[in-house]
Coordinates of C-alpha atoms in Angstrom, one line a residue:
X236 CA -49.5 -0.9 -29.5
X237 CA -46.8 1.5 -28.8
X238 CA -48.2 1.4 -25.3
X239 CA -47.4 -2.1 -24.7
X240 CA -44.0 -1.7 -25.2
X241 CA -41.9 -1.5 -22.2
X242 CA -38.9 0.0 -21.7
X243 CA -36.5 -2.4 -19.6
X244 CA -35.5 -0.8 -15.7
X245 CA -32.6 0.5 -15.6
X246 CA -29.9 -1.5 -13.9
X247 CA -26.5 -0.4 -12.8
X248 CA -24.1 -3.1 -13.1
X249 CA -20.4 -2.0 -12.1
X250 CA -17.7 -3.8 -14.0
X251 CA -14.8 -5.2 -11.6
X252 CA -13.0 -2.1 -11.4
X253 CA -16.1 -0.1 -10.6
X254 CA -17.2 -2.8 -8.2
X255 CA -13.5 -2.1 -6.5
X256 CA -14.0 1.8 -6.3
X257 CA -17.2 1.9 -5.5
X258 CA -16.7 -0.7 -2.3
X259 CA -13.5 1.5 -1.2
X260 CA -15.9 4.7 -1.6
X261 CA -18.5 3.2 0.8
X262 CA -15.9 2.2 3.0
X263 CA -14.4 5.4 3.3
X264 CA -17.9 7.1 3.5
X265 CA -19.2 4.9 6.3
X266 CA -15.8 5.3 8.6
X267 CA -15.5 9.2 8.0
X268 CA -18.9 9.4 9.0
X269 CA -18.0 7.6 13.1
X270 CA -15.0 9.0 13.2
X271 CA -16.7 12.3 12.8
X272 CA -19.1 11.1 16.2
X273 CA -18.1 12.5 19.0
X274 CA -17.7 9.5 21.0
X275 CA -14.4 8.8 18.4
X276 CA -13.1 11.0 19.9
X277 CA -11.4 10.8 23.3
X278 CA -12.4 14.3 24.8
X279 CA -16.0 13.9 23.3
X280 CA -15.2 16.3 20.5
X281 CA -16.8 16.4 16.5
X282 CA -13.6 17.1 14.4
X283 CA -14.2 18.8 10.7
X284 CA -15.9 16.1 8.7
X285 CA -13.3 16.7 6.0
X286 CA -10.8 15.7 8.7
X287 CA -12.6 12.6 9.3
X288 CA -12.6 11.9 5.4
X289 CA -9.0 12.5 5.6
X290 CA -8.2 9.7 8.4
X291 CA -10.7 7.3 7.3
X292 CA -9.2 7.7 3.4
X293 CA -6.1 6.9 5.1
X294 CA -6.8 4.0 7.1
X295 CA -8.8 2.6 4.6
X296 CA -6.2 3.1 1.6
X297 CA -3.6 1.6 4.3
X298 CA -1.3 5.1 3.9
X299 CA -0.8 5.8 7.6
X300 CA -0.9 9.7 6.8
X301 CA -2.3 11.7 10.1
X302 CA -2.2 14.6 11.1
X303 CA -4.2 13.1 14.6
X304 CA -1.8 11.8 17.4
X305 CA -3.8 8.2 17.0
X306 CA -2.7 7.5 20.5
X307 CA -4.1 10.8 22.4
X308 CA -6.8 12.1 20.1
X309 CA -8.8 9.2 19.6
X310 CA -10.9 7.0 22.5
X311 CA -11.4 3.4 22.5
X312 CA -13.6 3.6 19.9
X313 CA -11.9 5.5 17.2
X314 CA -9.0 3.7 17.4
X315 CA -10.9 0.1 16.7
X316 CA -12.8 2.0 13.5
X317 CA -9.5 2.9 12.7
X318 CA -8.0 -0.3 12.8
X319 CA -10.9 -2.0 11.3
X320 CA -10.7 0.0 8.4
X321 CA -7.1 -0.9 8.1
X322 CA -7.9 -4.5 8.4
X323 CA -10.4 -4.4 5.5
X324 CA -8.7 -1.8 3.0
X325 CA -5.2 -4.3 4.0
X326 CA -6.8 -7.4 2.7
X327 CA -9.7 -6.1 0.8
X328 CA -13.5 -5.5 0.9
X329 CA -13.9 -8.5 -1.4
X330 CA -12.0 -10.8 0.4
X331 CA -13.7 -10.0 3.8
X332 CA -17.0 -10.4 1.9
X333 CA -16.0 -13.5 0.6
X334 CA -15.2 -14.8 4.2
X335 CA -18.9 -13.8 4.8
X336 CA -20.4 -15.5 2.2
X337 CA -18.0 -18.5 2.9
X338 CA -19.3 -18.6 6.3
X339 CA -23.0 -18.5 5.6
X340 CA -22.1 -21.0 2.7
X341 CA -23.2 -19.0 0.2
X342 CA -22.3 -19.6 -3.7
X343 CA -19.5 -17.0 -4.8
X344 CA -21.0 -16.1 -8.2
X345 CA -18.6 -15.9 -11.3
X346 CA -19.5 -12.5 -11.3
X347 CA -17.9 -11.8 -7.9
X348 CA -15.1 -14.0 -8.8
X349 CA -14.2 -11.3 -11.8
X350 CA -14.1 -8.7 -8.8
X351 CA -12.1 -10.9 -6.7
X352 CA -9.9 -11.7 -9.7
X353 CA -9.3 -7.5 -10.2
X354 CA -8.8 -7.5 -6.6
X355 CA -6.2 -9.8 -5.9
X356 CA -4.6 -9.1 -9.3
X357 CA -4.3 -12.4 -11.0
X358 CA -5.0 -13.3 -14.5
X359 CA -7.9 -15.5 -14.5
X360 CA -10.4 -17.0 -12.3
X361 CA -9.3 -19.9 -11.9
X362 CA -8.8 -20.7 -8.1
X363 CA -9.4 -17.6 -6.6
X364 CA -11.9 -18.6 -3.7
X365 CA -9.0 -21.3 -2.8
X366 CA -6.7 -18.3 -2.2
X367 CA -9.1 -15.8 -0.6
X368 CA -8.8 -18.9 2.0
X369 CA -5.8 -18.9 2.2
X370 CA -5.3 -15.5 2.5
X371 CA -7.6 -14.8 5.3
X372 CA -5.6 -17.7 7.3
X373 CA -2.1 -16.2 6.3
X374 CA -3.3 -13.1 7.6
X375 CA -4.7 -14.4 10.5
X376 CA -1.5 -16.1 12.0
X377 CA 0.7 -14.1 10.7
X378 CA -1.1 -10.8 12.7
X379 CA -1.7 -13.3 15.7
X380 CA 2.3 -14.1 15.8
X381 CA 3.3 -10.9 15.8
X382 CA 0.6 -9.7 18.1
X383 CA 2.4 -12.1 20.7
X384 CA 6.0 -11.0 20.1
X385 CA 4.8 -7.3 20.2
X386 CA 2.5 -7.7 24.1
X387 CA 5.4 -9.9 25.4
X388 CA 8.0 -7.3 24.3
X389 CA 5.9 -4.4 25.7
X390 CA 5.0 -5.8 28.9
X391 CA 8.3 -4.9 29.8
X392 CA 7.0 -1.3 29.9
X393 CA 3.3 -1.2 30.5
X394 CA 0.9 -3.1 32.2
X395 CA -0.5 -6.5 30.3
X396 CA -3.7 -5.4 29.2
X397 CA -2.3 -2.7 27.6
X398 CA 0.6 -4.3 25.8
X399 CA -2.0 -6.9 25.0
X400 CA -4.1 -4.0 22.9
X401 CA -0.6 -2.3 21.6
X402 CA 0.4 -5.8 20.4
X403 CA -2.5 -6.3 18.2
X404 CA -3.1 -3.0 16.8
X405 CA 0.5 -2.4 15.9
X406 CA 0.8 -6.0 14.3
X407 CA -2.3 -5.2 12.1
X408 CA -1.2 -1.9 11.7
X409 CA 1.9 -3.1 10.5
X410 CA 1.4 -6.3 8.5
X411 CA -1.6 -4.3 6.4
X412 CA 1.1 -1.5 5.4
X413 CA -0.7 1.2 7.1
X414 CA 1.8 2.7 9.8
X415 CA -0.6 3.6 12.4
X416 CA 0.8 3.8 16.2
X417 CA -0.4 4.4 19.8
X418 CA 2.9 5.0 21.2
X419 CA 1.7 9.0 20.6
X420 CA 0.0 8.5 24.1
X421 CA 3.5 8.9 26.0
X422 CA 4.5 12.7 25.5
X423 CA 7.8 12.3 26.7
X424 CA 8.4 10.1 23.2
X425 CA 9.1 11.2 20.0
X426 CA 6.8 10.0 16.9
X427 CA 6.0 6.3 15.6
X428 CA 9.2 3.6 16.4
X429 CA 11.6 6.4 17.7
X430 CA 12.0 5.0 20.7
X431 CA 12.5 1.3 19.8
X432 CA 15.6 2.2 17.1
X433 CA 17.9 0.2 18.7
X434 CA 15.4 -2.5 20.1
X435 CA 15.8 -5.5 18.4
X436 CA 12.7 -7.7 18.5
X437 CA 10.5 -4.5 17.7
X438 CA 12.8 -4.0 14.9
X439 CA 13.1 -7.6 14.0
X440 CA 9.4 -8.4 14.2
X441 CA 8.3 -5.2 12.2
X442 CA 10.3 -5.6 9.5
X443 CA 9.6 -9.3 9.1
X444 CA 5.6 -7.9 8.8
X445 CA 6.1 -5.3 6.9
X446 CA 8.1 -7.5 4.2
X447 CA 5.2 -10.3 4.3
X448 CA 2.6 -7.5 4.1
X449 CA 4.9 -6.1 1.3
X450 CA 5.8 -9.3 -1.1
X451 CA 2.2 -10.1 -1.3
X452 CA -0.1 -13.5 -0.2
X453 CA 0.1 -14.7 -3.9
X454 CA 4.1 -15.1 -3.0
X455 CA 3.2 -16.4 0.6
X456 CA 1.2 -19.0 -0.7
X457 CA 3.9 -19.9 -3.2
X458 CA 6.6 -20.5 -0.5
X459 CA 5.0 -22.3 1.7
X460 CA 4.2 -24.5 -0.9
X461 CA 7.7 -24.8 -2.0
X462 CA 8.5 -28.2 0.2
X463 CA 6.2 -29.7 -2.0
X464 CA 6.5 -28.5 -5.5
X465 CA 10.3 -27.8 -5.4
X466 CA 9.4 -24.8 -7.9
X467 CA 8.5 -20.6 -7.3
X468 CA 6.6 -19.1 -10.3
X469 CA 8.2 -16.3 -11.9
X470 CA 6.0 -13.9 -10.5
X471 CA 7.5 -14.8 -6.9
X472 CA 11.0 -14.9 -8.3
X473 CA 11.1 -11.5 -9.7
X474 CA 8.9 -10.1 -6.7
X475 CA 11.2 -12.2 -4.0
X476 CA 14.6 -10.9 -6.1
X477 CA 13.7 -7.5 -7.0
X478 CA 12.1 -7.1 -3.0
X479 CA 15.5 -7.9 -1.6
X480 CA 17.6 -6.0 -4.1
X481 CA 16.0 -3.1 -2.8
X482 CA 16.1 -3.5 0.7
X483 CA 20.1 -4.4 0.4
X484 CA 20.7 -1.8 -1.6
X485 CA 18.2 1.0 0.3
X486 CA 20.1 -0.3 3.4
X487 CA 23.5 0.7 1.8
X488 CA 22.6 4.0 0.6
X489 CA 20.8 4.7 3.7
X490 CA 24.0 3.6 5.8
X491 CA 26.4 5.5 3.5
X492 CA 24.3 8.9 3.5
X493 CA 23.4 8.7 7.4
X494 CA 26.6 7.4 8.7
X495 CA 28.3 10.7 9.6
X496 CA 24.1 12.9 10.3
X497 CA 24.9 13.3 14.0
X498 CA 20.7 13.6 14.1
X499 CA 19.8 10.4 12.9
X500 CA 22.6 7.4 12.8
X501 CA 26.0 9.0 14.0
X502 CA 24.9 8.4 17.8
X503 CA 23.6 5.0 17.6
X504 CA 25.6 1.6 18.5
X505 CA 26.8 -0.3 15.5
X506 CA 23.8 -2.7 15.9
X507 CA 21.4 0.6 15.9
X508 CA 23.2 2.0 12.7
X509 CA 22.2 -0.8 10.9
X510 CA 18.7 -1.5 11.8
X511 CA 18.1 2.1 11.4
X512 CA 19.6 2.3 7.8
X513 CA 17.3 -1.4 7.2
X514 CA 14.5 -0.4 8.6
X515 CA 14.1 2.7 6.7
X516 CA 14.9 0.7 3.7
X517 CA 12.1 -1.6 4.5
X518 CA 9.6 0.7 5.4
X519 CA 10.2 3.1 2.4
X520 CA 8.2 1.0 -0.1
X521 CA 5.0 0.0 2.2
X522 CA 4.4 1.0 5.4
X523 CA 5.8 4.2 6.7
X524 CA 6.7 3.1 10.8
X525 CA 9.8 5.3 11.3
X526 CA 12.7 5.1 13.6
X527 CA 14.2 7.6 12.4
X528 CA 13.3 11.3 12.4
X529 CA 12.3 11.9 8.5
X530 CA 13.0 15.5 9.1
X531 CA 16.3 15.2 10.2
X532 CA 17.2 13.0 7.4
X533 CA 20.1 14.8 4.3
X534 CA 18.1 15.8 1.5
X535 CA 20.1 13.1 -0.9
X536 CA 18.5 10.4 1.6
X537 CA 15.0 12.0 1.5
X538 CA 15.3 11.9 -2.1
X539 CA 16.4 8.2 -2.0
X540 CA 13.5 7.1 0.2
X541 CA 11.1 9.4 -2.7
X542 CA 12.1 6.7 -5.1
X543 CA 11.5 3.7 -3.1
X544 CA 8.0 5.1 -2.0
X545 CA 7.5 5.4 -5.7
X546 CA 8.8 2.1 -6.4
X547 CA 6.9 0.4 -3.5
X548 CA 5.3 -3.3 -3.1
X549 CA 4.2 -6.3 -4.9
X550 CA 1.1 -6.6 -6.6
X551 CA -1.3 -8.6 -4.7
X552 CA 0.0 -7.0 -1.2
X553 CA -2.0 -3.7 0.7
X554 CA 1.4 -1.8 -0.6
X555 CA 1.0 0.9 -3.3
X556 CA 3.8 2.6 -6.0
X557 CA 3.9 1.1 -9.1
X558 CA 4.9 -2.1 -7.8
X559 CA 8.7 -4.0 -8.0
X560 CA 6.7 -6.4 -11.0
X561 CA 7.0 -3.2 -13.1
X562 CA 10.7 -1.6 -11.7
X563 CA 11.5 -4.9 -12.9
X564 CA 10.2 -4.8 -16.5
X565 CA 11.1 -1.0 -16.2
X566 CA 15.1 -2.4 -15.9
X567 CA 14.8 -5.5 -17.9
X568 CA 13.6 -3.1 -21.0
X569 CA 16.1 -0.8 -20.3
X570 CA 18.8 -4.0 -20.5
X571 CA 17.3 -5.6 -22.9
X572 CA 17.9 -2.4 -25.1
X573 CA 21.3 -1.5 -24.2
X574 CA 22.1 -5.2 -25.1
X575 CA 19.9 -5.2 -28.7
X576 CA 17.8 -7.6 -27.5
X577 CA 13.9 -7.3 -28.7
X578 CA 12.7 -9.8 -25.9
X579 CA 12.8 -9.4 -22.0
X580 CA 13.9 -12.3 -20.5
X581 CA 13.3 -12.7 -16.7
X582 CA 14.5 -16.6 -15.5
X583 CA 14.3 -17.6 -18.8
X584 CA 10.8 -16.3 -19.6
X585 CA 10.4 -13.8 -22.3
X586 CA 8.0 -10.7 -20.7
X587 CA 4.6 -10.9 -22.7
X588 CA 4.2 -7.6 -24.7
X589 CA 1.1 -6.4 -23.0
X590 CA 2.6 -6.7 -19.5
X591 CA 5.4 -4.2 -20.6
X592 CA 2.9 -1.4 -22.3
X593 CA 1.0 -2.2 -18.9
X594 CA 4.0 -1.6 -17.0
X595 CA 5.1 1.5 -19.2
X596 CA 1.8 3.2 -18.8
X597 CA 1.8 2.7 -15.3
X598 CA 5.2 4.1 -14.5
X599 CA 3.8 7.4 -16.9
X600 CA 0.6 7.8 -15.5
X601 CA 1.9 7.4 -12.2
X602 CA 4.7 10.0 -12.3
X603 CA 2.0 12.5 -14.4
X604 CA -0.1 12.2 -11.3
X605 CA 2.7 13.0 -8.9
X606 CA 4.2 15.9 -10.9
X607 CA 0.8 17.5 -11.4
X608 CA 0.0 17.3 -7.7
X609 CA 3.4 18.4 -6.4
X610 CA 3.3 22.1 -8.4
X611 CA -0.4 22.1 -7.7
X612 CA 0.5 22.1 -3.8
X613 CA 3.5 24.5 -4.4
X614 CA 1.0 26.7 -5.4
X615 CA -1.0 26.0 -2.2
X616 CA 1.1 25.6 0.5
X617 CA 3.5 27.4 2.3
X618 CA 6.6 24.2 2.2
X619 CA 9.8 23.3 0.9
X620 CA 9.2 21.9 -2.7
X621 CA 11.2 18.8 -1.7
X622 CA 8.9 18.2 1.1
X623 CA 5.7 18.7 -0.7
X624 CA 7.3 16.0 -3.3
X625 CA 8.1 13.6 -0.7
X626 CA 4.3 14.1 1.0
X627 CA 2.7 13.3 -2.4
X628 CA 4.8 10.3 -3.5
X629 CA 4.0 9.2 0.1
X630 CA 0.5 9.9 -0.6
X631 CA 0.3 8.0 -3.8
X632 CA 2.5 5.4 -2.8
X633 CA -0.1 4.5 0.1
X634 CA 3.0 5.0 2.4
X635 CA 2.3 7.1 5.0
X636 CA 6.1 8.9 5.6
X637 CA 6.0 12.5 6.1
X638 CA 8.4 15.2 6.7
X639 CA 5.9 17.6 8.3
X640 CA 3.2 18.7 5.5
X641 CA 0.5 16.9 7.5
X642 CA -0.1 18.8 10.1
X643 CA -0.1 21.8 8.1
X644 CA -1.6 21.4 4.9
X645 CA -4.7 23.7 3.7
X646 CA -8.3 22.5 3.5
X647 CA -7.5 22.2 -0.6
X648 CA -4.1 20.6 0.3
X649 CA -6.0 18.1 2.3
X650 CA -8.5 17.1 -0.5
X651 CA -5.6 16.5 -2.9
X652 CA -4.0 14.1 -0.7
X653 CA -7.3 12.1 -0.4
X654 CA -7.8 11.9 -4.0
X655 CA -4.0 10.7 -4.3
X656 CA -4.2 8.3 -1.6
X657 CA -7.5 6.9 -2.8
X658 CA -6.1 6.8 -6.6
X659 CA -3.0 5.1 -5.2
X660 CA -4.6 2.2 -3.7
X661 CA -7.3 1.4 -6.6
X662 CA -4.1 1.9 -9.2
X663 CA -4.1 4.6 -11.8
X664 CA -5.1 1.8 -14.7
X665 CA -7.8 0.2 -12.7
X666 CA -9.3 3.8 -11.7
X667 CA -9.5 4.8 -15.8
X668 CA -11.0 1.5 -16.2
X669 CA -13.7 2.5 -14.0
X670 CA -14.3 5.9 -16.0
X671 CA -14.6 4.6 -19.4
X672 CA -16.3 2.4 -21.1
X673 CA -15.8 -1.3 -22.3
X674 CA -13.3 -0.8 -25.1
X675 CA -13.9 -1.7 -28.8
X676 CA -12.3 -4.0 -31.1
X677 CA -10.1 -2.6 -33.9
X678 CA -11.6 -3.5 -36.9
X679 CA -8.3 -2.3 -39.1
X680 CA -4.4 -1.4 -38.2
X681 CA -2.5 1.8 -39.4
X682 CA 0.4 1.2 -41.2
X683 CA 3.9 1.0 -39.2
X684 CA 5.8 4.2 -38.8
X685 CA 8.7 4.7 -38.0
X686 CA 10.6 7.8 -35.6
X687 CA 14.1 8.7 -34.4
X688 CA 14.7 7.8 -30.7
X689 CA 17.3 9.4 -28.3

C-alpha cells in the first residue's frame, strides 16, 4: 500500500521577485562568460573571469562602472555583448521576452504577467502587455532619434561609418542609464564627455536621454497621452515635479560650488558653465556620462552629487537609488509633521500608509547597505573615505560616477561592488522578497504602545 503512494516531483516555481533575480543572474552569468573569450577582447587576450563578472554585472545592472577603457580594450565583439547587455538590463529581461513571445504570438501567461507586473513596478496586472508595447516602441525611437543626432554631430570628426556605430552605442548607452563610451579610443582625450563640455547638441541630446531614460516609460506613456486625456496621474506629477526640482536645484548648487574651481567650471564660457553645472545635475541620479573631471570636483560638490546618486530615478526607469517617488514621501512626511498633519497629501491625494512604510524601509535599508559597505572597503582599500563613499553610493545607485576607486580596487573590493550593483538594480525590498518566504497572516494585533520621539 505504502508503496503506491507517490511522492509528487519536486518543482521549483520562483515567485516574481525570484523570477527577476534569477533572469538578471543568468544574464550576468552568460555575458561574463564571452566577455571572458578571448575574441572580446581586442588584442586576443582572456581577462580574470572575475573581471568579466565585474563588467558584465555592470552592463547588465546599467551602472557604467569600469575599470576597462571600453573603447581600446574591447574588439568589435565585446563592445556589442556589452551593449546588448545594456539594452536588456535598460529595459528588462521580461520585457524583451515578452517581445519574443509577442512575436511568435504566443499567450503571455498570468503567471508571467505577475513578473512583468514586479518588473515594471505597477500595482496590478491590469494592462501590462499594452505597456511592454509601448515601451519597446518608446525605446526604439527614442534610441533611433538620438542615434541620428549623435552620427550627424560626430561626422564632423570621424569618418561616417564610425560616427554611425558611436551614434548608436552612445544613445543606448545613454537612454538605458548605463554611461558606457568609446570615446576612450582617442588617447589624446580625457574620460567619457570631457571633450564635448561646451558642445551643445551632445550636451543637449544627452541630457534629454538621460532624463527620458530617468523619469521612466510609465511617465512617457502618460505624456504623450496627455493631448488626449487633458490629465497626468499622480505618479507622473510627483516623478515629473520632484525630477525637475532636482535637476534646478543640483544645477544651482553645482554652479555655486564650481563657479570659482579653476579645474572644472572657472575656464569655461558662460554657455559651458552652465551645461557643465546641468549636466552633472542630470547625470547624478542615473547615468554617470561626465563632462566634468569628478576628481577635480570640491569635496562639498562631491558630497552633493553623493546625495543625488542616492536619491536617483523614477520607478519604472533602468535608474537606481531609492527613487524621487520615495524622496518625495521622504519630504511630504517630514512636512506633514512639522505642520501636525497625520495625512500626506501630494496634489490633493492623501499617500496610502503602506506606500510610506514601503518608502521608509527603503530609505533604511538602502542607507544600512551603503554604510556597511563603505567601512567594510575602508578596511580594504587603500582610498580616501570620501571617495570610497561616493564609489559605493555610485555602485548602489546603478550610477556609474567614480572618482578613481575602479581602477584600483582589490579582488574583495571588486566582489563587493558586484553585489551592490546587482542589489541596486533588483531593489533592496524586492531582493528580501526573494530570500524569504510568502509571508503569513496575523491572526491577532498587540496592543498600541506608545514612545517619546525626538
Amino acid at each position: 500500500m505504502f508503496g503506491l503512494i507517490r511522492k509528487k516531483p519536486f518543482r521549483f516555481r520562483p515567485n516574481p521577485p525570484q523570477a527577476l533575480a534569477l533572469g538578471f543572474t543568468v544574464m550576468i552569468a552568460a555575458g561574463s562568460f564571452l566577455l571572458s573569450l578571448p575574441i572580446a577582447s581586442a588584442n586576443r587576450s582572456t581577462i580574470p573571469f572575475l573581471d568579466a563578472l565585474f563588467m558584465a554585472t555592470s552592463a547588465t545592472c546599467v551602472t557604467g562602472l569600469s575599470f576597462y577603457n571600453i573603447g581600446e580594450h574591447f574588439s568589435l565583439f565585446g563592445q556589442l555583448v556589452l551593449l546588448l547587455l545594456v539594452q536588456i538590463g535598460g529595459l528588462g529581461f521580461m520585457t524583451i521576452a515578452t517581445l519574443a513571445a509577442l512575436v511568435f504570438r504566443r499567450r503571455i501567461t498570468f503567471r508571467e504577467r505577475l513578473i512583468l507586473q514586479e518588473a515594471m513596478n505597477q500595482s496590478s496586472t491590469e494592462g501590462i502587455v499594452r505597456l511592454i508595447r509601448k515601451v519597446l516602441l518608446y525605446a526604439l525611437i527614442i534610441e533611433a532619434v538620438g542615434a541620428a543626432v549623435f552620427a550627424v554631430r560626430l561626422m564632423f570628426e570621424m569618418p561616417p561609418g564610425q560616427a554611425v556605430y558611436f551614434g548608436v552605442f552612445h544613445s543606448i548607452s545613454t537612454f538605458n542609464n548605463a554611461g558606457f563610451d568609446l570615446f576612450g579610443v582617442f588617447p589624446e582625450r580625457s574620460g567619457s564627455l570631457i571633450h564635448y563640455v561646451e558642445d551643445p547638441i551632445i550636451n543637449f541630446m544627452t541630457i534629454v536621454l538621460i532624463i527620458f531614460g530617468g523619469i521612466g516609460f510609465i511617465v512617457i506613456s502618460d505624456l504623450l497621452s496627455y493631448p488626449k486625456t487633458k490629465k497626468l496621474t499622480l505618479h507622473s506629477k510627483v516623478v515629473l515635479t520632484v525630477s525637475a526640482a532636482l535637476i534646478v536645484v543640483g544645477t544651482l548648487v553645482i554652479f555655486l560650488f564650481e563657479l570659482t574651481n579653476p579645474l572644472t567650471l572657472e575656464p569655461l564660457s558662460p554657455i559651458g558653465k552652465v551645461f557643465g553645472a546641468m549636466f552633472q545635475s542630470v547625470t547624478a541620479r542615473s547615468t554617470g556620462l561626465t563632462t566634468l573631471d569628478i576628481e577635480s570636483l570640491r569635496q562639498a560638490t562631491q558630497f552633493f552629487i553623493l546625495l543625488l546618486m542616492f536619491i536617483g530615478a523614477a520607478p519604472g526607469s533602468s535608474g537606481g537609488g531609492i527613487k524621487v517617488t520615495t524622496f518625495a514621501i521622504l519630504i511630504g512626511a517630514m512636512i506633514a509633521m512639522i505642520r501636525g498633519k497625520e495625512d500626506i497629501v501630494m496634489f490633493r491625494y492623501r499617500i496610502a500608509k503602506d506606500r510610506i512604510y514601503k518608502a521608509i524601509t527603503f530609505t533604511l535599508l538602502s542607507f544600512f547597505l551603503i554604510v556597511i559597505a563603505a567601512m567594510v572597503l575602508s578596511t580594504t582599500e587603500d582610498f580616501p573615505f570620501l571617495g570610497i563613499l561616493f564609489e559605493v553610493t555610485s555602485a548602489y545607485g546603478t550610477t556609474g560616477m567614480s572618482m578613481g576607486l575602479t581602477s584600483q580596487l582589490t579582488e574583495f573590493g571588486k566582489v563587493v561592488i558586484i553585489l551592490l550593483m546587482f542589489i541596486g538594480r533588483l531593489g533592496p525590498v524586492t531582493l528580501a522578497f526573494t530570500l524569504t518566504s510568502k509571508p503569513e497572516k496575523e491572526l491577532f494585533r498587540y496592543p498600541e504602545g506608545k514612545i517619546t520621539i525626538g
